[in-house]
Amino acid sequence: MRNFLILFALFSFVWTLQKPSPAQKGGFSEKDQVVLDELLKSPEDVIPDHGKIKKILKILDKGSKKAVSEFYHSVRYRVFDWSQQFGKPQVAPVFEDIARIYYQKILPEESPIKVIEHIHKDFDFLCKS
């Protein structure tokens, strides 16, 4: 009986290592992913709300490079529509803050001035598309 319990405990331990955690989706917890998805699904509620933007930035700061990259590219595809809907002056700060975190994760050795140049080029290009 003792051997069976030890074998069962070992099997359970190995099983937990093999099974991915259901709480993580794309590198973020489910709770964090809901906050991020809110920007993508209903930007009219999030873009004008500074508190919600701060939450998003905190989530992105602690996210992995891959997860932040996926979110950033999701935002990039929506920037043109958002700039048409809300105006460039309202969308630019949101995009710049998200892009800053993205570039800090992707290009950690890049100088801040170069990062800002990348962000401005991206924003100008995306708004012209």
Coordinates of N, CA and C in Angstrom, one line a residue:
M1 N 0.8 -1.2 0.0 CA 0.0 0.0 0.0 C 0.9 1.3 0.0
R2 N 1.9 1.2 0.8 CA 2.8 2.4 0.9 C 3.5 2.7 -0.5
N3 N 3.9 1.6 -1.2 CA 4.5 1.8 -2.5 C 3.5 2.4 -3.5
F4 N 2.3 2.0 -3.4 CA 1.2 2.5 -4.3 C 1.0 4.0 -4.0
L5 N 1.0 4.4 -2.8 CA 0.8 5.9 -2.5 C 2.0 6.7 -3.0
I6 N 3.2 6.1 -2.8 CA 4.4 6.8 -3.3 C 4.4 6.9 -4.8
L7 N 4.0 5.9 -5.5 CA 3.9 5.9 -6.9 C 2.8 6.8 -7.4
F8 N 1.7 6.9 -6.7 CA 0.6 7.8 -7.0 C 1.0 9.2 -6.9
A9 N 1.7 9.5 -5.8 CA 2.2 10.9 -5.5 C 3.2 11.3 -6.6
L10 N 4.1 10.4 -7.0 CA 5.1 10.7 -8.0 C 4.4 11.0 -9.4
F11 N 3.4 10.1 -9.7 CA 2.6 10.3 -10.9 C 1.9 11.6 -10.9
S12 N 1.3 12.0 -9.8 CA 0.6 13.3 -9.7 C 1.5 14.4 -9.9
F13 N 2.7 14.4 -9.3 CA 3.7 15.4 -9.4 C 4.1 15.6 -10.9
V14 N 4.4 14.5 -11.6 CA 4.8 14.6 -13.0 C 3.7 15.1 -13.8
W15 N 2.4 14.7 -13.5 CA 1.3 15.1 -14.3 C 1.1 16.6 -14.2
T16 N 1.3 17.2 -13.0 CA 1.2 18.7 -12.9 C 2.2 19.4 -13.7
L17 N 3.4 18.8 -13.9 CA 4.4 19.5 -14.7 C 4.1 19.4 -16.2
Q18 N 3.4 18.4 -16.6 CA 3.1 18.2 -18.0 C 1.9 19.0 -18.4
K19 N 0.9 19.2 -17.6 CA -0.3 19.9 -17.9 C -0.1 21.4 -17.8
P20 N -0.4 22.2 -18.9 CA -0.3 23.6 -18.8 C -1.3 24.2 -17.9
S21 N -0.9 25.3 -17.3 CA -1.8 26.0 -16.3 C -3.0 26.7 -17.1
P22 N -4.2 26.4 -16.7 CA -5.3 27.0 -17.4 C -5.5 28.5 -17.1
A23 N -4.8 29.0 -16.0 CA -4.9 30.4 -15.6 C -4.1 31.3 -16.5
Q24 N -3.2 30.7 -17.4 CA -2.4 31.6 -18.2 C -2.9 31.5 -19.7
K25 N -3.1 32.6 -20.3 CA -3.4 32.7 -21.7 C -2.5 33.7 -22.4
G26 N -1.6 33.2 -23.2 CA -0.7 34.2 -23.9 C 0.3 34.8 -23.0
G27 N 0.6 34.2 -21.9 CA 1.6 34.7 -21.0 C 1.0 35.6 -19.9
F28 N -0.2 35.9 -19.9 CA -0.9 36.8 -18.9 C -1.9 35.9 -18.2
S29 N -2.2 36.3 -16.9 CA -3.2 35.6 -16.2 C -4.6 35.9 -16.8
E30 N -5.6 35.1 -16.5 CA -6.9 35.4 -17.0 C -7.4 36.7 -16.6
K31 N -7.2 37.1 -15.4 CA -7.6 38.4 -14.9 C -6.9 39.6 -15.7
D32 N -5.6 39.4 -15.9 CA -4.9 40.4 -16.7 C -5.3 40.5 -18.1
Q33 N -5.6 39.3 -18.7 CA -6.0 39.2 -20.1 C -7.3 39.9 -20.3
V34 N -8.2 39.8 -19.3 CA -9.5 40.5 -19.4 C -9.3 42.0 -19.5
V35 N -8.4 42.5 -18.7 CA -8.1 44.0 -18.7 C -7.6 44.4 -20.1
L36 N -6.6 43.6 -20.6 CA -6.0 43.9 -21.9 C -7.0 43.7 -23.1
D37 N -7.9 42.7 -23.0 CA -8.9 42.5 -24.0 C -9.9 43.6 -24.1
E38 N -10.1 44.3 -22.9 CA -11.1 45.4 -22.9 C -10.7 46.5 -23.8
L39 N -9.3 46.8 -23.9 CA -8.9 47.8 -24.8 C -9.1 47.4 -26.2
L40 N -8.9 46.2 -26.5 CA -9.1 45.7 -27.9 C -10.5 45.6 -28.3
K41 N -11.4 45.3 -27.4 CA -12.8 45.1 -27.7 C -13.7 46.3 -27.6
S42 N -13.3 47.1 -26.6 CA -14.1 48.4 -26.4 C -13.2 49.5 -26.1
P43 N -12.5 50.0 -27.1 CA -11.5 51.1 -26.9 C -12.2 52.4 -26.4
E44 N -13.5 52.6 -26.8 CA -14.2 53.8 -26.4 C -14.3 53.9 -24.9
D45 N -14.3 52.8 -24.2 CA -14.3 52.8 -22.7 C -12.9 53.0 -22.1
V46 N -11.9 52.6 -22.8 CA -10.6 52.5 -22.2 C -9.7 53.7 -22.6
I47 N -9.7 54.1 -23.8 CA -8.7 55.1 -24.3 C -8.9 56.4 -23.5
P48 N -10.1 56.9 -23.2 CA -10.2 58.2 -22.5 C -10.0 58.0 -20.9
D49 N -9.9 56.8 -20.5 CA -9.8 56.5 -19.0 C -8.4 56.2 -18.6
H50 N -7.7 57.2 -18.0 CA -6.3 57.2 -17.6 C -6.1 56.1 -16.6
G51 N -7.0 55.8 -15.7 CA -6.8 54.7 -14.7 C -6.7 53.3 -15.4
K52 N -7.5 53.1 -16.4 CA -7.5 51.8 -17.1 C -6.2 51.7 -17.9
I53 N -5.7 52.8 -18.5 CA -4.5 52.7 -19.2 C -3.3 52.4 -18.3
K54 N -3.3 53.0 -17.1 CA -2.3 52.7 -16.1 C -2.3 51.2 -15.7
K55 N -3.5 50.6 -15.6 CA -3.6 49.2 -15.3 C -3.0 48.4 -16.4
I56 N -3.3 48.7 -17.6 CA -2.7 48.0 -18.8 C -1.2 48.1 -18.8
L57 N -0.7 49.3 -18.5 CA 0.8 49.5 -18.6 C 1.5 48.7 -17.5
K58 N 0.8 48.6 -16.3 CA 1.4 47.8 -15.2 C 1.4 46.3 -15.6
I59 N 0.4 45.8 -16.2 CA 0.3 44.4 -16.7 C 1.4 44.2 -17.7
L60 N 1.6 45.1 -18.7 CA 2.6 44.9 -19.7 C 4.0 44.9 -19.1
D61 N 4.2 45.8 -18.1 CA 5.5 45.9 -17.5 C 6.0 44.5 -16.9
K62 N 5.0 43.8 -16.4 CA 5.4 42.5 -15.8 C 5.3 41.3 -16.7
G63 N 4.8 41.6 -18.0 CA 4.6 40.5 -18.9 C 5.9 40.1 -19.6
S64 N 5.9 38.9 -20.2 CA 7.1 38.4 -20.9 C 7.2 39.1 -22.2
K65 N 8.4 39.0 -22.8 CA 8.7 39.6 -24.1 C 7.7 39.1 -25.2
K66 N 7.4 37.8 -25.2 CA 6.5 37.2 -26.2 C 5.1 37.8 -26.0
A67 N 4.6 37.8 -24.7 CA 3.2 38.2 -24.5 C 3.0 39.7 -24.8
V68 N 4.0 40.5 -24.4 CA 3.9 41.9 -24.7 C 4.0 42.2 -26.2
S69 N 4.8 41.4 -26.9 CA 4.9 41.5 -28.4 C 3.6 41.2 -29.0
E70 N 2.9 40.1 -28.6 CA 1.6 39.8 -29.2 C 0.6 40.8 -28.9
F71 N 0.6 41.4 -27.7 CA -0.4 42.5 -27.4 C -0.1 43.7 -28.2
Y72 N 1.2 44.1 -28.3 CA 1.6 45.3 -29.1 C 1.1 45.2 -30.5
H73 N 1.3 44.0 -31.1 CA 0.9 43.8 -32.5 C -0.6 43.8 -32.7
S74 N -1.3 43.4 -31.7 CA -2.8 43.5 -31.7 C -3.2 45.0 -31.7
V75 N -2.5 45.8 -30.9 CA -2.8 47.2 -30.8 C -2.4 47.9 -32.2
R76 N -1.3 47.5 -32.7 CA -0.8 48.2 -34.0 C -1.9 48.1 -35.1
Y77 N -2.5 46.9 -35.2 CA -3.5 46.7 -36.2 C -4.8 47.6 -36.0
R78 N -4.9 48.1 -34.9 CA -6.1 48.9 -34.6 C -5.9 50.4 -34.5
V79 N -4.6 50.8 -34.6 CA -4.3 52.2 -34.4 C -4.9 53.1 -35.4
F80 N -4.9 52.7 -36.7 CA -5.5 53.6 -37.7 C -7.0 53.8 -37.5
D81 N -7.7 52.8 -37.2 CA -9.1 52.9 -36.9 C -9.3 53.8 -35.6
W82 N -8.5 53.6 -34.6 CA -8.7 54.4 -33.4 C -8.4 55.9 -33.7
S83 N -7.3 56.1 -34.5 CA -7.0 57.5 -34.8 C -8.1 58.2 -35.5
Q84 N -8.8 57.4 -36.4 CA -9.9 58.0 -37.1 C -11.1 58.2 -36.2
Q85 N -11.3 57.3 -35.2 CA -12.5 57.4 -34.3 C -12.3 58.4 -33.2
F86 N -11.1 58.4 -32.6 CA -10.9 59.3 -31.4 C -10.0 60.5 -31.7
G87 N -9.3 60.4 -32.8 CA -8.3 61.5 -33.1 C -6.9 61.1 -32.7
K88 N -5.9 61.6 -33.5 CA -4.5 61.2 -33.2 C -4.1 61.7 -31.8
P89 N -4.4 62.9 -31.4 CA -3.9 63.4 -30.1 C -4.4 62.5 -28.9
Q90 N -5.5 61.9 -29.0 CA -6.0 61.0 -27.9 C -5.4 59.6 -28.0
V91 N -5.1 59.1 -29.2 CA -4.6 57.8 -29.3 C -3.1 57.7 -29.2
A92 N -2.4 58.8 -29.6 CA -0.9 58.8 -29.6 C -0.3 58.5 -28.2
P93 N -0.8 59.1 -27.1 CA -0.1 58.7 -25.8 C -0.3 57.3 -25.4
V94 N -1.5 56.7 -25.7 CA -1.8 55.3 -25.4 C -0.8 54.4 -26.2
F95 N -0.8 54.7 -27.5 CA 0.1 53.9 -28.3 C 1.6 54.0 -27.9
E96 N 2.0 55.2 -27.6 CA 3.4 55.5 -27.3 C 3.8 54.8 -26.0
D97 N 2.9 54.7 -25.0 CA 3.2 54.1 -23.8 C 3.3 52.5 -24.0
I98 N 2.4 52.0 -24.7 CA 2.4 50.5 -25.0 C 3.7 50.2 -25.8
A99 N 4.0 51.0 -26.8 CA 5.1 50.8 -27.7 C 6.4 50.9 -26.9
R100 N 6.5 51.9 -26.0 CA 7.7 52.0 -25.2 C 8.0 50.8 -24.4
I101 N 7.0 50.2 -23.8 CA 7.2 48.9 -23.1 C 7.6 47.8 -24.0
Y102 N 7.0 47.8 -25.2 CA 7.3 46.7 -26.2 C 8.8 46.9 -26.6
Y103 N 9.2 48.1 -26.9 CA 10.6 48.3 -27.4 C 11.6 48.1 -26.2
Q104 N 11.2 48.4 -25.0 CA 12.1 48.1 -23.9 C 12.3 46.6 -23.7
K105 N 11.3 45.8 -24.0 CA 11.5 44.3 -23.9 C 12.2 43.8 -25.1
I106 N 11.9 44.3 -26.3 CA 12.5 43.7 -27.5 C 13.9 44.2 -27.7
L107 N 14.2 45.5 -27.5 CA 15.5 46.1 -27.7 C 16.0 46.7 -26.4
P108 N 16.3 45.9 -25.4 CA 16.7 46.4 -24.1 C 18.0 47.3 -24.1
E109 N 18.9 47.1 -25.1 CA 20.1 47.8 -25.2 C 20.0 49.1 -26.0
E110 N 18.9 49.3 -26.6 CA 18.7 50.5 -27.5 C 18.6 51.8 -26.6
S111 N 19.1 52.9 -27.1 CA 19.1 54.1 -26.4 C 17.6 54.7 -26.4
P112 N 17.3 55.4 -25.4 CA 15.9 55.9 -25.3 C 15.5 56.8 -26.5
I113 N 16.5 57.6 -27.0 CA 16.2 58.4 -28.1 C 15.8 57.6 -29.4
K114 N 16.6 56.5 -29.6 CA 16.3 55.6 -30.7 C 14.9 55.0 -30.6
V115 N 14.6 54.6 -29.3 CA 13.3 54.0 -29.1 C 12.2 55.0 -29.4
I116 N 12.3 56.2 -29.0 CA 11.3 57.2 -29.3 C 11.2 57.5 -30.8
E117 N 12.3 57.4 -31.5 CA 12.2 57.6 -32.9 C 11.5 56.4 -33.6
H118 N 11.7 55.2 -33.1 CA 11.0 54.0 -33.6 C 9.5 54.2 -33.3
I119 N 9.1 54.6 -32.2 CA 7.7 54.8 -31.8 C 7.1 55.8 -32.7
H120 N 7.7 57.0 -32.9 CA 7.1 58.0 -33.7 C 7.0 57.6 -35.2
K121 N 8.0 56.9 -35.7 CA 7.9 56.3 -37.1 C 6.7 55.3 -37.2
D122 N 6.6 54.4 -36.2 CA 5.5 53.5 -36.2 C 4.2 54.2 -36.2
F123 N 4.0 55.1 -35.3 CA 2.7 55.8 -35.2 C 2.4 56.5 -36.5
D124 N 3.3 57.3 -37.0 CA 3.1 58.0 -38.3 C 2.7 57.0 -39.4
F125 N 3.5 55.9 -39.5 CA 3.2 55.0 -40.5 C 1.8 54.3 -40.4
L126 N 1.5 54.0 -39.1 CA 0.2 53.3 -38.9 C -1.0 54.3 -39.1
C127 N -0.8 55.5 -38.8 CA -1.9 56.5 -39.0 C -2.1 56.9 -40.5
K128 N -1.1 56.6 -41.3 CA -1.2 56.9 -42.8 C -1.8 55.7 -43.5
S129 N -1.8 54.6 -43.0 CA -2.2 53.4 -43.7 C -3.7 53.4 -44.0

